[in-house]
PDB file of C-alpha atoms and ligand atoms in Angstrom:
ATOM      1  CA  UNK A 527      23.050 -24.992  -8.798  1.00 60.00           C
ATOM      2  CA  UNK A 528      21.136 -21.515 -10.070  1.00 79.00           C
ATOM      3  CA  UNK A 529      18.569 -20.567  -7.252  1.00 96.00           C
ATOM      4  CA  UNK A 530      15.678 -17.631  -8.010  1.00 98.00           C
ATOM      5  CA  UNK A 531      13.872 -14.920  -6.055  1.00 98.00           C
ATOM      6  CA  UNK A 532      10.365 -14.643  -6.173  1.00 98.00           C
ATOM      7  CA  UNK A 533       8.922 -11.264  -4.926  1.00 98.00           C
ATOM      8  CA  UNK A 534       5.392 -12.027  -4.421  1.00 98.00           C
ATOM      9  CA  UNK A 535       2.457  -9.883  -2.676  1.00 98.00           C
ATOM     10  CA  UNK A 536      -0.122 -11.674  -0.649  1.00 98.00           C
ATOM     11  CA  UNK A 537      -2.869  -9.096  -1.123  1.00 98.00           C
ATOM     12  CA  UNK A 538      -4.347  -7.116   1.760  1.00 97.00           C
ATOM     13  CA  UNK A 539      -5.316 -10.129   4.116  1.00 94.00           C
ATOM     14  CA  UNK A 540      -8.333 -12.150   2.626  1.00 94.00           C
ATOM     15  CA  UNK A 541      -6.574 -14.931   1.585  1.00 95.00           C
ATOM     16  CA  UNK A 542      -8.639 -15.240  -1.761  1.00 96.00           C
ATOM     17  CA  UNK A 543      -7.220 -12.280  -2.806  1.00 97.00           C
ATOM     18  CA  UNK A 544      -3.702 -13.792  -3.241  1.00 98.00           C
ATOM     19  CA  UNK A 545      -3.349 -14.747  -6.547  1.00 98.00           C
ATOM     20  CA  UNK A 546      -2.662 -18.220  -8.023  1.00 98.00           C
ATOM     21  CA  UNK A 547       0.584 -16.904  -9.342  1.00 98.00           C
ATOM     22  CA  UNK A 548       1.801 -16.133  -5.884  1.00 98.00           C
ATOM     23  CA  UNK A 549       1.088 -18.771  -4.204  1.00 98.00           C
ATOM     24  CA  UNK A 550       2.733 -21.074  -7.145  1.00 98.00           C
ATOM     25  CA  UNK A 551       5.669 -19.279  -6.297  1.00 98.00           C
ATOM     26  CA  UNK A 552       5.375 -19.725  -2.528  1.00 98.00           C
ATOM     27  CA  UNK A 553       4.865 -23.756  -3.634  1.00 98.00           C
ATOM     28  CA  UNK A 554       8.529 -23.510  -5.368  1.00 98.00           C
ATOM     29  CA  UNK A 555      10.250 -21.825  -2.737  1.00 98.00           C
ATOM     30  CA  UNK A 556      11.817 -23.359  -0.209  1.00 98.00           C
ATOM     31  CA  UNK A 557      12.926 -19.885   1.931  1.00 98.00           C
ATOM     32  CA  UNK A 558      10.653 -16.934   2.843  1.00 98.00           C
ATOM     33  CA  UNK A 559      12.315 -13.886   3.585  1.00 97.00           C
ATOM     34  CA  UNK A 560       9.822 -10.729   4.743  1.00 95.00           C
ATOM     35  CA  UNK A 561       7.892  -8.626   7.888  1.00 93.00           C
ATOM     36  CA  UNK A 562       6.491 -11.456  10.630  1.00 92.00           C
ATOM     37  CA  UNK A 563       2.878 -10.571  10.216  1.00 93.00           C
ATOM     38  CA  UNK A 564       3.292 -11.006   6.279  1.00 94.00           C
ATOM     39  CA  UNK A 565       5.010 -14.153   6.761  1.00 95.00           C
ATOM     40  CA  UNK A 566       1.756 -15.626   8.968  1.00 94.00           C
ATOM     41  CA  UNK A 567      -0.176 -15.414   5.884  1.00 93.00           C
ATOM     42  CA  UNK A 568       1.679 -18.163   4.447  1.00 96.00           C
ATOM     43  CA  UNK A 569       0.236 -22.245   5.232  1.00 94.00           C
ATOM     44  CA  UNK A 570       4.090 -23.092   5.078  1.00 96.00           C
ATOM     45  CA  UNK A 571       4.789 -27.245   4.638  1.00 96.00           C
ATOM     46  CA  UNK A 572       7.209 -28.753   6.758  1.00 96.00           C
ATOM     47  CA  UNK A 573      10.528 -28.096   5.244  1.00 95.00           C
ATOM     48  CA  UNK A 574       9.673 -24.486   4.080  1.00 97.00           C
ATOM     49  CA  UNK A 575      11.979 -22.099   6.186  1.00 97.00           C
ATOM     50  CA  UNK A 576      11.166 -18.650   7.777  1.00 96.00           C
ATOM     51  CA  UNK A 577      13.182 -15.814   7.604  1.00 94.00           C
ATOM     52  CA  UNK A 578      11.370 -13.050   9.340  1.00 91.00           C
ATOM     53  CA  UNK A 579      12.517  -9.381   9.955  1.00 85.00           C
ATOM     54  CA  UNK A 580      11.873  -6.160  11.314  1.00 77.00           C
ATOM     55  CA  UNK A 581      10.183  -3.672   9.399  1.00 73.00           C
ATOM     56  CA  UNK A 582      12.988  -1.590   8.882  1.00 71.00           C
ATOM     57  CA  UNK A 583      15.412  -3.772   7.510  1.00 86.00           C
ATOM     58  CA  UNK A 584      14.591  -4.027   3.647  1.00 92.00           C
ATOM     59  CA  UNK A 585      17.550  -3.609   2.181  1.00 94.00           C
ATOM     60  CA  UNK A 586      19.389  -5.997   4.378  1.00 94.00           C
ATOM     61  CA  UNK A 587      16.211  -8.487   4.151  1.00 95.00           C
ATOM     62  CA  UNK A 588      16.615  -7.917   0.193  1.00 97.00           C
ATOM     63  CA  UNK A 589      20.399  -8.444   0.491  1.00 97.00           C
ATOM     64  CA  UNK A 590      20.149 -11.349   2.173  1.00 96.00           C
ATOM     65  CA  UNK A 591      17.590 -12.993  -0.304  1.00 97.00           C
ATOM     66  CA  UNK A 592      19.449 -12.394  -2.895  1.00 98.00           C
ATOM     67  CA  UNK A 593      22.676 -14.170  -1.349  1.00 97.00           C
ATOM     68  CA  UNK A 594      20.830 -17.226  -0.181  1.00 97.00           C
ATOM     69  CA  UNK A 595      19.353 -17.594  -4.433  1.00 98.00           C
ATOM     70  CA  UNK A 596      22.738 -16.657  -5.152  1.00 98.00           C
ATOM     71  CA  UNK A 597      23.719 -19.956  -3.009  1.00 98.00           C
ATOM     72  CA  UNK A 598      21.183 -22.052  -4.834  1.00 98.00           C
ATOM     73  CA  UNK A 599      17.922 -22.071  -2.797  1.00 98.00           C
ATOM     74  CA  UNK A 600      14.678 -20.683  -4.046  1.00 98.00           C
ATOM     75  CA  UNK A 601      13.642 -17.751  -2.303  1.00 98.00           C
ATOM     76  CA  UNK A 602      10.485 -16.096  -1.738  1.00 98.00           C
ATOM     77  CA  UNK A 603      10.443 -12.737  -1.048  1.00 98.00           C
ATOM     78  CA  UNK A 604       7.053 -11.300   0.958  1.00 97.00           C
ATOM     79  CA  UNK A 605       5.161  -8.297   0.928  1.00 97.00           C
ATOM     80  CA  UNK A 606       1.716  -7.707   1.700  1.00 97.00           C
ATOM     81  CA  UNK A 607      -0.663  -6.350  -0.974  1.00 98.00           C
ATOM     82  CA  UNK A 608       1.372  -5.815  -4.036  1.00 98.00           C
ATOM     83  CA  UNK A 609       4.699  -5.924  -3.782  1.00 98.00           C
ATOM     84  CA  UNK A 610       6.038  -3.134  -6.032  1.00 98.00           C
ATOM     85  CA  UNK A 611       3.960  -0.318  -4.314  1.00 98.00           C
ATOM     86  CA  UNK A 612       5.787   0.553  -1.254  1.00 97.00           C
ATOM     87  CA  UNK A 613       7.438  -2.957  -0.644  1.00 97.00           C
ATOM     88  CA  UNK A 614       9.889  -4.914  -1.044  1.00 97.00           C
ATOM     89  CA  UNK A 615      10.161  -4.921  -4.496  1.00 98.00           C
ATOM     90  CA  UNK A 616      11.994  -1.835  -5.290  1.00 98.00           C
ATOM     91  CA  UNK A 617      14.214  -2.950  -1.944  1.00 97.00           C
ATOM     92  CA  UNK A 618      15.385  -6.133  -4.165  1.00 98.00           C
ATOM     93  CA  UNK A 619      16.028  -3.666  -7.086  1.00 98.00           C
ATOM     94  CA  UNK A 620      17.892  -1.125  -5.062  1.00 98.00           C
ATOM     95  CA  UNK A 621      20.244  -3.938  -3.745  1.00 98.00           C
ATOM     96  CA  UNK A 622      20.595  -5.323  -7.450  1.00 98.00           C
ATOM     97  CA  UNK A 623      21.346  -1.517  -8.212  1.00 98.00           C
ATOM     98  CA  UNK A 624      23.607  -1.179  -5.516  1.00 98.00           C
ATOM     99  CA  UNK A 625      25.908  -4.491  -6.319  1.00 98.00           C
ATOM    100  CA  UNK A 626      24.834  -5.325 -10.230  1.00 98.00           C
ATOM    101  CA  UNK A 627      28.572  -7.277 -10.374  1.00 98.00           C
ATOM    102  CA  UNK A 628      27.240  -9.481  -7.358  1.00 98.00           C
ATOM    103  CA  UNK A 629      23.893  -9.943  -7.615  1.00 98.00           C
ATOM    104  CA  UNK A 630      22.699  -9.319 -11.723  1.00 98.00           C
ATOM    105  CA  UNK A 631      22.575 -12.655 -12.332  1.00 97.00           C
ATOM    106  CA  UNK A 632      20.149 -13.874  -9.942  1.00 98.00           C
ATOM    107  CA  UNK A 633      16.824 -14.758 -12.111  1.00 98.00           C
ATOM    108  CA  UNK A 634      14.501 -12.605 -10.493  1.00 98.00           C
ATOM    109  CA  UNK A 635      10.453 -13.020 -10.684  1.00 98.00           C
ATOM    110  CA  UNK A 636       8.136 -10.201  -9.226  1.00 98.00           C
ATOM    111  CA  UNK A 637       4.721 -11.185  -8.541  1.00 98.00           C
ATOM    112  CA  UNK A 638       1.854  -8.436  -8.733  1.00 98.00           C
ATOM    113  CA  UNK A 639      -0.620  -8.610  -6.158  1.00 98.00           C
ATOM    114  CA  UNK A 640      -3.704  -6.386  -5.415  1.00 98.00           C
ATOM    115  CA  UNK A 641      -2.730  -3.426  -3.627  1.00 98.00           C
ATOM    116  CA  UNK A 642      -4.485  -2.032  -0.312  1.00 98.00           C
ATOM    117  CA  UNK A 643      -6.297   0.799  -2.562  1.00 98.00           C
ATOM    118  CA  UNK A 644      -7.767  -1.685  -4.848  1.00 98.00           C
ATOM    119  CA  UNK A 645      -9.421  -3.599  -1.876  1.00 98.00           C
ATOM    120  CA  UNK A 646     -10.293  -0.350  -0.382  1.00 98.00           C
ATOM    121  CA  UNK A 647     -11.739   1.142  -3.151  1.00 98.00           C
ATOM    122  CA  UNK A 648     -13.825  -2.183  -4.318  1.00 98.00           C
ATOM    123  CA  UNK A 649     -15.367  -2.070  -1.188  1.00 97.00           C
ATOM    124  CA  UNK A 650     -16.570   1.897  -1.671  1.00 97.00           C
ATOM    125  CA  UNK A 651     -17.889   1.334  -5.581  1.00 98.00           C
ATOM    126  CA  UNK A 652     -15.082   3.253  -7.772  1.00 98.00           C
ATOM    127  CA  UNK A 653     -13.624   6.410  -5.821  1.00 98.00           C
ATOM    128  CA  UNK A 654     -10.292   5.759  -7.855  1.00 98.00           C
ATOM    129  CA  UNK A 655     -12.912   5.604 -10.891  1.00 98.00           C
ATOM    130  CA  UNK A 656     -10.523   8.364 -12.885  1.00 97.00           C
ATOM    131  CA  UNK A 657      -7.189   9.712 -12.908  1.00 98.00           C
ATOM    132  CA  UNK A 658      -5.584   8.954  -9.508  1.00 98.00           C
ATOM    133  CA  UNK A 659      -2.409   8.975  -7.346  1.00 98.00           C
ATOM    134  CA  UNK A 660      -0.503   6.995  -4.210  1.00 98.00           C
ATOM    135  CA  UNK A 661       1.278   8.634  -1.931  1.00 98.00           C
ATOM    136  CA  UNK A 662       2.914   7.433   0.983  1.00 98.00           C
ATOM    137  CA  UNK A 663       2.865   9.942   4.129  1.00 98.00           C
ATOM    138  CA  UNK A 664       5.531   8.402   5.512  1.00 96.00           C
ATOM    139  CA  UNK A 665       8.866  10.472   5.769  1.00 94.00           C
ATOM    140  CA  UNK A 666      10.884   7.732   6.806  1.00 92.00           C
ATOM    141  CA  UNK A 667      12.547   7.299   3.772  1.00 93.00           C
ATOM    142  CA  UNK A 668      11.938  10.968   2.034  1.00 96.00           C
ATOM    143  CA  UNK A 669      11.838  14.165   3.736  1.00 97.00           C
ATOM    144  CA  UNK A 670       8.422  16.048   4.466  1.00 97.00           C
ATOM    145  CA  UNK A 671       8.833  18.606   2.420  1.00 98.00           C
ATOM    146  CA  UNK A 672       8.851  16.764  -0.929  1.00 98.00           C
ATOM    147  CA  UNK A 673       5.361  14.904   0.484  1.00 98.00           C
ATOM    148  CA  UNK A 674       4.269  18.475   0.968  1.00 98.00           C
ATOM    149  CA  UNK A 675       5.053  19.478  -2.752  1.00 98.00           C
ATOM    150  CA  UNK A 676       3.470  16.200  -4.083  1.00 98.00           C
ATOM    151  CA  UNK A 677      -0.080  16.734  -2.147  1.00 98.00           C
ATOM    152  CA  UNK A 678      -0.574  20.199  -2.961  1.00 98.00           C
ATOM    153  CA  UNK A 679       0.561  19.103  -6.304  1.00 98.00           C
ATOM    154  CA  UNK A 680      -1.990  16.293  -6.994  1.00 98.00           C
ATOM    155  CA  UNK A 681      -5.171  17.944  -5.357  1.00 98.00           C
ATOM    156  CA  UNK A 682      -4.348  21.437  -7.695  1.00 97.00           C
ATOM    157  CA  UNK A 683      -4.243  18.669 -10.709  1.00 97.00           C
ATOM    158  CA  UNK A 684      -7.501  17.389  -9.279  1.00 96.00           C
ATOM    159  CA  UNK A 685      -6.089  14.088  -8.338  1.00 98.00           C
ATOM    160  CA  UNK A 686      -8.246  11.265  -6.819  1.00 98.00           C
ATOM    161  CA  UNK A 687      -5.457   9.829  -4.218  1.00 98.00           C
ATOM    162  CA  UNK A 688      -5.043   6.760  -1.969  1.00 98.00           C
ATOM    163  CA  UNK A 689      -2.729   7.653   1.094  1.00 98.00           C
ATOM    164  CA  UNK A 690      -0.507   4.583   2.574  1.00 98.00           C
ATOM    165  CA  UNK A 691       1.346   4.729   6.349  1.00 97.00           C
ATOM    166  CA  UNK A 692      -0.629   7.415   7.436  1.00 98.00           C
ATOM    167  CA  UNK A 693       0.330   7.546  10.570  1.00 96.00           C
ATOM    168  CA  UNK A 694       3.215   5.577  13.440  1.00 93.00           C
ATOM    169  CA  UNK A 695       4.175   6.281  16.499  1.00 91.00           C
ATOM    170  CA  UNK A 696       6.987   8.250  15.490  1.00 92.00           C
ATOM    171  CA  UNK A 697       4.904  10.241  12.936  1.00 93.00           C
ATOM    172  CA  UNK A 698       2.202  11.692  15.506  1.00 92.00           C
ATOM    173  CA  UNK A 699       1.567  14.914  13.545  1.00 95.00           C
ATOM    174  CA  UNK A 700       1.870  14.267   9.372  1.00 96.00           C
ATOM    175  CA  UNK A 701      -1.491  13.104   8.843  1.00 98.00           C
ATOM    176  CA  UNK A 702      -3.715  16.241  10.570  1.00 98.00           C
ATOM    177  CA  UNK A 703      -1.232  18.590   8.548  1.00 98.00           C
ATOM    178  CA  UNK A 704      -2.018  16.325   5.655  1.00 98.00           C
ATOM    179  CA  UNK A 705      -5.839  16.866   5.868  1.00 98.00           C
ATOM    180  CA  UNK A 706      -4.803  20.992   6.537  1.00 98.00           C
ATOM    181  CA  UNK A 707      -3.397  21.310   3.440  1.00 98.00           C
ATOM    182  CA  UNK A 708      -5.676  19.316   1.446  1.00 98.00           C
ATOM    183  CA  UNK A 709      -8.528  22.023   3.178  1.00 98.00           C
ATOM    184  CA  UNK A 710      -6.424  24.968   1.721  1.00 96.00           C
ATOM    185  CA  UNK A 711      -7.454  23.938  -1.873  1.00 96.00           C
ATOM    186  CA  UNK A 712      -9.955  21.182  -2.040  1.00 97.00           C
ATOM    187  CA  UNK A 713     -13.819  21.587  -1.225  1.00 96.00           C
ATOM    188  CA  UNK A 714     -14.992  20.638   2.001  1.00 97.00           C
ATOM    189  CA  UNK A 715     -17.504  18.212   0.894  1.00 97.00           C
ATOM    190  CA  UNK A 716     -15.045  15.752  -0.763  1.00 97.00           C
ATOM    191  CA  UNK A 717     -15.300  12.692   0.750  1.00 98.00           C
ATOM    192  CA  UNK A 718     -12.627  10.570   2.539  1.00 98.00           C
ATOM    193  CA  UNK A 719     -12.765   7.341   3.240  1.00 98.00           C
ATOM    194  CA  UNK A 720     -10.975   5.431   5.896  1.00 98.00           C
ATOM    195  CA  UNK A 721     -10.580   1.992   4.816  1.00 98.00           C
ATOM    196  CA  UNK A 722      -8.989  -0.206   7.674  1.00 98.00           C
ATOM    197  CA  UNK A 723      -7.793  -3.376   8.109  1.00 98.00           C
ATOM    198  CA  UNK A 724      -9.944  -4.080   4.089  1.00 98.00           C
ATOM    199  CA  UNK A 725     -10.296  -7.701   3.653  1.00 96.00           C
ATOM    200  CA  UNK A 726      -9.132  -9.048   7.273  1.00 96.00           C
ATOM    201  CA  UNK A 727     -11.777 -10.157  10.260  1.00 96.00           C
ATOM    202  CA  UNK A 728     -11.234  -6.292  11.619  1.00 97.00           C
ATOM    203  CA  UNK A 729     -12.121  -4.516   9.188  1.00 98.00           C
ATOM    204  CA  UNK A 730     -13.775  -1.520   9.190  1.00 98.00           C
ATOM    205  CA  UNK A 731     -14.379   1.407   6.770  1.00 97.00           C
ATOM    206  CA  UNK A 732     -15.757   5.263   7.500  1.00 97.00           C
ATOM    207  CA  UNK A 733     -16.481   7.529   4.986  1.00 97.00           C
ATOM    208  CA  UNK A 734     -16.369  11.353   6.078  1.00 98.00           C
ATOM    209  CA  UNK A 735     -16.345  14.731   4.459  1.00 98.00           C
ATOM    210  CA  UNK A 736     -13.064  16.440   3.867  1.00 98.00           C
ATOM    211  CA  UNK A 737     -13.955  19.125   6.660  1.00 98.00           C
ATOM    212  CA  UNK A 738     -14.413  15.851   9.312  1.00 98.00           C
ATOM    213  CA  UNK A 739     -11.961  14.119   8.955  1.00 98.00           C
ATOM    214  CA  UNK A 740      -9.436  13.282  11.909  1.00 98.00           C
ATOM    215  CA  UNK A 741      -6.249  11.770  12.478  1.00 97.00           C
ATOM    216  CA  UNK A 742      -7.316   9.682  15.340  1.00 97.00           C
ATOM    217  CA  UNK A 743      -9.190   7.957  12.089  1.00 98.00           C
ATOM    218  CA  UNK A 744      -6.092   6.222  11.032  1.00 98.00           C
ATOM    219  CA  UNK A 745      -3.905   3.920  12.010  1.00 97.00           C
ATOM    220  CA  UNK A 746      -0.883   2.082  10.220  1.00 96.00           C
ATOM    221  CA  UNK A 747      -3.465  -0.767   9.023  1.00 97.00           C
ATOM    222  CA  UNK A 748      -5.584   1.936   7.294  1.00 98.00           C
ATOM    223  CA  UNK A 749      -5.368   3.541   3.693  1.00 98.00           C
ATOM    224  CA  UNK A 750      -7.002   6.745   2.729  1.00 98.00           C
ATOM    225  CA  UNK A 751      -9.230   7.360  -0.081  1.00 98.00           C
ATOM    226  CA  UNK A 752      -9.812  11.180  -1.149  1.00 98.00           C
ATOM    227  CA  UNK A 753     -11.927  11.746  -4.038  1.00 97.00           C
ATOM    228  CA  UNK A 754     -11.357  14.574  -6.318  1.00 96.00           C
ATOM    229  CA  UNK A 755     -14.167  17.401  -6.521  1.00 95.00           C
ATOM    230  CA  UNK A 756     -16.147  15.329  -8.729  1.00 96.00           C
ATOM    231  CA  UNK A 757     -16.185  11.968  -6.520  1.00 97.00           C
ATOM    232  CA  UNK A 758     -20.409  11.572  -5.706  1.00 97.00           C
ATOM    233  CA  UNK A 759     -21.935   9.255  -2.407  1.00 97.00           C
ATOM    234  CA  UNK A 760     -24.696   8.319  -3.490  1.00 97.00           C
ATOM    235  CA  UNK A 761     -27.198   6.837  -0.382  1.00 96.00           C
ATOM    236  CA  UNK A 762     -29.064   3.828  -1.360  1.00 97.00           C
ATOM    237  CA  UNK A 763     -31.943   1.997   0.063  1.00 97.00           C
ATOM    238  CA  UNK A 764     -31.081  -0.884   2.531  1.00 97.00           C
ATOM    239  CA  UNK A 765     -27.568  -0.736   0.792  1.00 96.00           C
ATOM    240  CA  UNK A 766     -24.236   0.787   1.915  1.00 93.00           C
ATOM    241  CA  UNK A 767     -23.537   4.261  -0.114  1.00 95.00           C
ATOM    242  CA  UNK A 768     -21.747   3.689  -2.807  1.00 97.00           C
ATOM    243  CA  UNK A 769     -18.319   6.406  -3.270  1.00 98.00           C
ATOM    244  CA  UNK A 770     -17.248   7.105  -6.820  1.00 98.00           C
ATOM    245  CA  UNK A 771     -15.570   9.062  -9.081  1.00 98.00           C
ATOM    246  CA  UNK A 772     -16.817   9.487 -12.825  1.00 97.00           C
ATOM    247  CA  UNK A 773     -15.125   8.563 -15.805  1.00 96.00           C
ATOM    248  CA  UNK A 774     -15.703  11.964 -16.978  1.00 94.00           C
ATOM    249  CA  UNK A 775     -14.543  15.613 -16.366  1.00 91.00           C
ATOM    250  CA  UNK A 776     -16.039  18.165 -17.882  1.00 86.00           C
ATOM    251  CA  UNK A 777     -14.208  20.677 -20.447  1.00 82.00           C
ATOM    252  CA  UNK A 778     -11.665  22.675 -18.557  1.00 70.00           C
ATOM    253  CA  UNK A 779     -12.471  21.136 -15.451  1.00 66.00           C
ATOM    254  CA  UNK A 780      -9.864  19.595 -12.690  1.00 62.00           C
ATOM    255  CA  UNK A 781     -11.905  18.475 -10.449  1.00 58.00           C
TER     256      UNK A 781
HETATM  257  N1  LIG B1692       2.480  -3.246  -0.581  1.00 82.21           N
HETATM  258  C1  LIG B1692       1.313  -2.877   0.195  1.00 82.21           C
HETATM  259  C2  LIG B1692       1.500  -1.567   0.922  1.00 82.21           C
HETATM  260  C3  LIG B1692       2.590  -1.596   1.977  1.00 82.21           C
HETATM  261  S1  LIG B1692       2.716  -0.088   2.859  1.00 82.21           S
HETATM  262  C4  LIG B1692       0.087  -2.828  -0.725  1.00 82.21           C
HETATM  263  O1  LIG B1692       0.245  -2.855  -1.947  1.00 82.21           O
HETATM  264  O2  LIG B1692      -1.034  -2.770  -0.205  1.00 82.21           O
HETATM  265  C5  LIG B1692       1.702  -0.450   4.294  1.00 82.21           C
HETATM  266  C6  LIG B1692       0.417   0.346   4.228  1.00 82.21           C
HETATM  267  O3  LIG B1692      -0.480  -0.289   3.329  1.00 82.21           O
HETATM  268  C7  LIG B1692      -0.360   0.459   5.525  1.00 82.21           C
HETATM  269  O4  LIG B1692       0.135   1.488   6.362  1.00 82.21           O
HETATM  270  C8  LIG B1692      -1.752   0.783   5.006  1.00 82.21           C
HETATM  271  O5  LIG B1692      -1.793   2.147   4.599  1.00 82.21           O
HETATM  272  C9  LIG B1692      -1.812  -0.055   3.729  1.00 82.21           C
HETATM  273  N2  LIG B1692      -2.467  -1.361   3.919  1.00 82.21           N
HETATM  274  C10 LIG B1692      -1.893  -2.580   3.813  1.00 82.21           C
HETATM  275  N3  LIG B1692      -2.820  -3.556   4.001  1.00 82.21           N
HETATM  276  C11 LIG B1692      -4.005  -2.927   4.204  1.00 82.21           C
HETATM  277  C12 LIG B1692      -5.344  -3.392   4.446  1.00 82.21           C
HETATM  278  N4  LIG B1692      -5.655  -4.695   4.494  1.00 82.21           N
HETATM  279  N5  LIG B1692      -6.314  -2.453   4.615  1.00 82.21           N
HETATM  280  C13 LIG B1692      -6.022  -1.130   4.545  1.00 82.21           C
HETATM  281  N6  LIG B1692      -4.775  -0.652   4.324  1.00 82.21           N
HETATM  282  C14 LIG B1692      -3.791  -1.533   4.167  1.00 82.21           C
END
């Protein structure tokens, strides 16, 4: 019997921001591979089987998917938000790459889902309103130097960005010499917003000035927003300011 993998994303936490698609695919699956707290999102049925795993282990986790589709089953693969941006679906891909004889058959479905910035940035108004990058600041799986080169490269090409894993336990310092070398180049003024926990009972969100920002502001549930130099807050009356970025740059401007 042929099995599949699903790779689905269940969006940042609200559950209404899982799309129909995904959880279609979670209703054909009978095995759900993925991180514990990802995994809780799910309203499994009897019969439906957990798989959880550490953090760390995507490769294996994305190995072991594959094999059990391979035997057969129907497997769901989890990630939170969307699952190609920083998740587990360039894990499945890598172990497809890595063993194409074993595993190039399996009929493979990935499932977008809206990203952590998307949420964040819905909440704000539009700070991602033009040209914009991701960036990880984690340098678990690349070393710091290239993240170095890549922010210094995106705020001199006046860049909107959107910053994921900001900070762990094991990476105390990255985010402070983050916000340092964003201050060499970038105005103080631009506004950063600290979107945590977006769409879940806990959440919170802060928006700050480049020059206050902290990295006691972050933790591993939060994702940055930096505007470029022509993101605008605007206050409003009895609303929440709104943080956005024009469509527009003027001529020979980078923001
Ligand atoms: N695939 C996920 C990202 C996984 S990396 C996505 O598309 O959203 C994990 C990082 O995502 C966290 O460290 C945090 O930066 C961000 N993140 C995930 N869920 C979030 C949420 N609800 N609110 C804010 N940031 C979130």
């Amino acid at each position: 019997m042929s099995g599949a993998l699903y790779v689905i994303g269940t969006g940042p936490g609200n559950p209404e921001q899982m799309t129909p698609e995904a959880r279609a695919a979670v209703d054909a699956s009978t095995l759900f591979f993925g991180y514990a707290p990802y995994l809780d999102r799910l309203d499994l049925r009897p019969g439906q089987e957990r798989h959880a795993s550490d953090n760390r282990e995507e490769l294996a986790r994305a190995r072991a998917a594959l094999d059990a589709a391979l035997e057969g089953k129907t497997v769901c693969m989890v990630s939170g938000g969307d699952p190609g941006v920083f998740a587990m679906a360039a894990a499945v891909c890598e172990a497809i790459d890595a063993d194409t004889a074993r595993f190039g058959g399996v009929p493979l479905t990935i499932v977008p889902g809206i990203s952590a910035m998307m949420a964040a940035a819905a909440r704000l108004g539009a700070p991602l309103g033009n040209d914009f990058c991701a960036i990880s600041l984690s340098d678990n799986l690349k070393p710091w130097n290239v993240i170095e080169t890549r922010l210094r490269a995106a705020a001199g090409a006046g860049f909107a960005m959107a910053f994921y894993n900001p900070v762990s336990k094991a990476r105390p310092w990255q985010l402070g010499k983050t916000f340092n070398i964003l201050r060499e180049t970038l105005p103080n003024s631009i506004p950063v917003v600290f979107a945590r926990a977006v769409g879940r009972p806990d959440e919170t969100i802060r928006t700050v000035p480049l020059s206050d920002a902290q990295p006691e502001m972050a933790d591993m549930a939060t994702c940055i927003l930096i505007g470029n130099g022509y993101t605008r807050v605007i206050a409003r009356d009895g609303q929440p300011d709104l943080v956005y970025t024009p469509r527009f740059v003027p001529e020979a401007g980078n923001g």
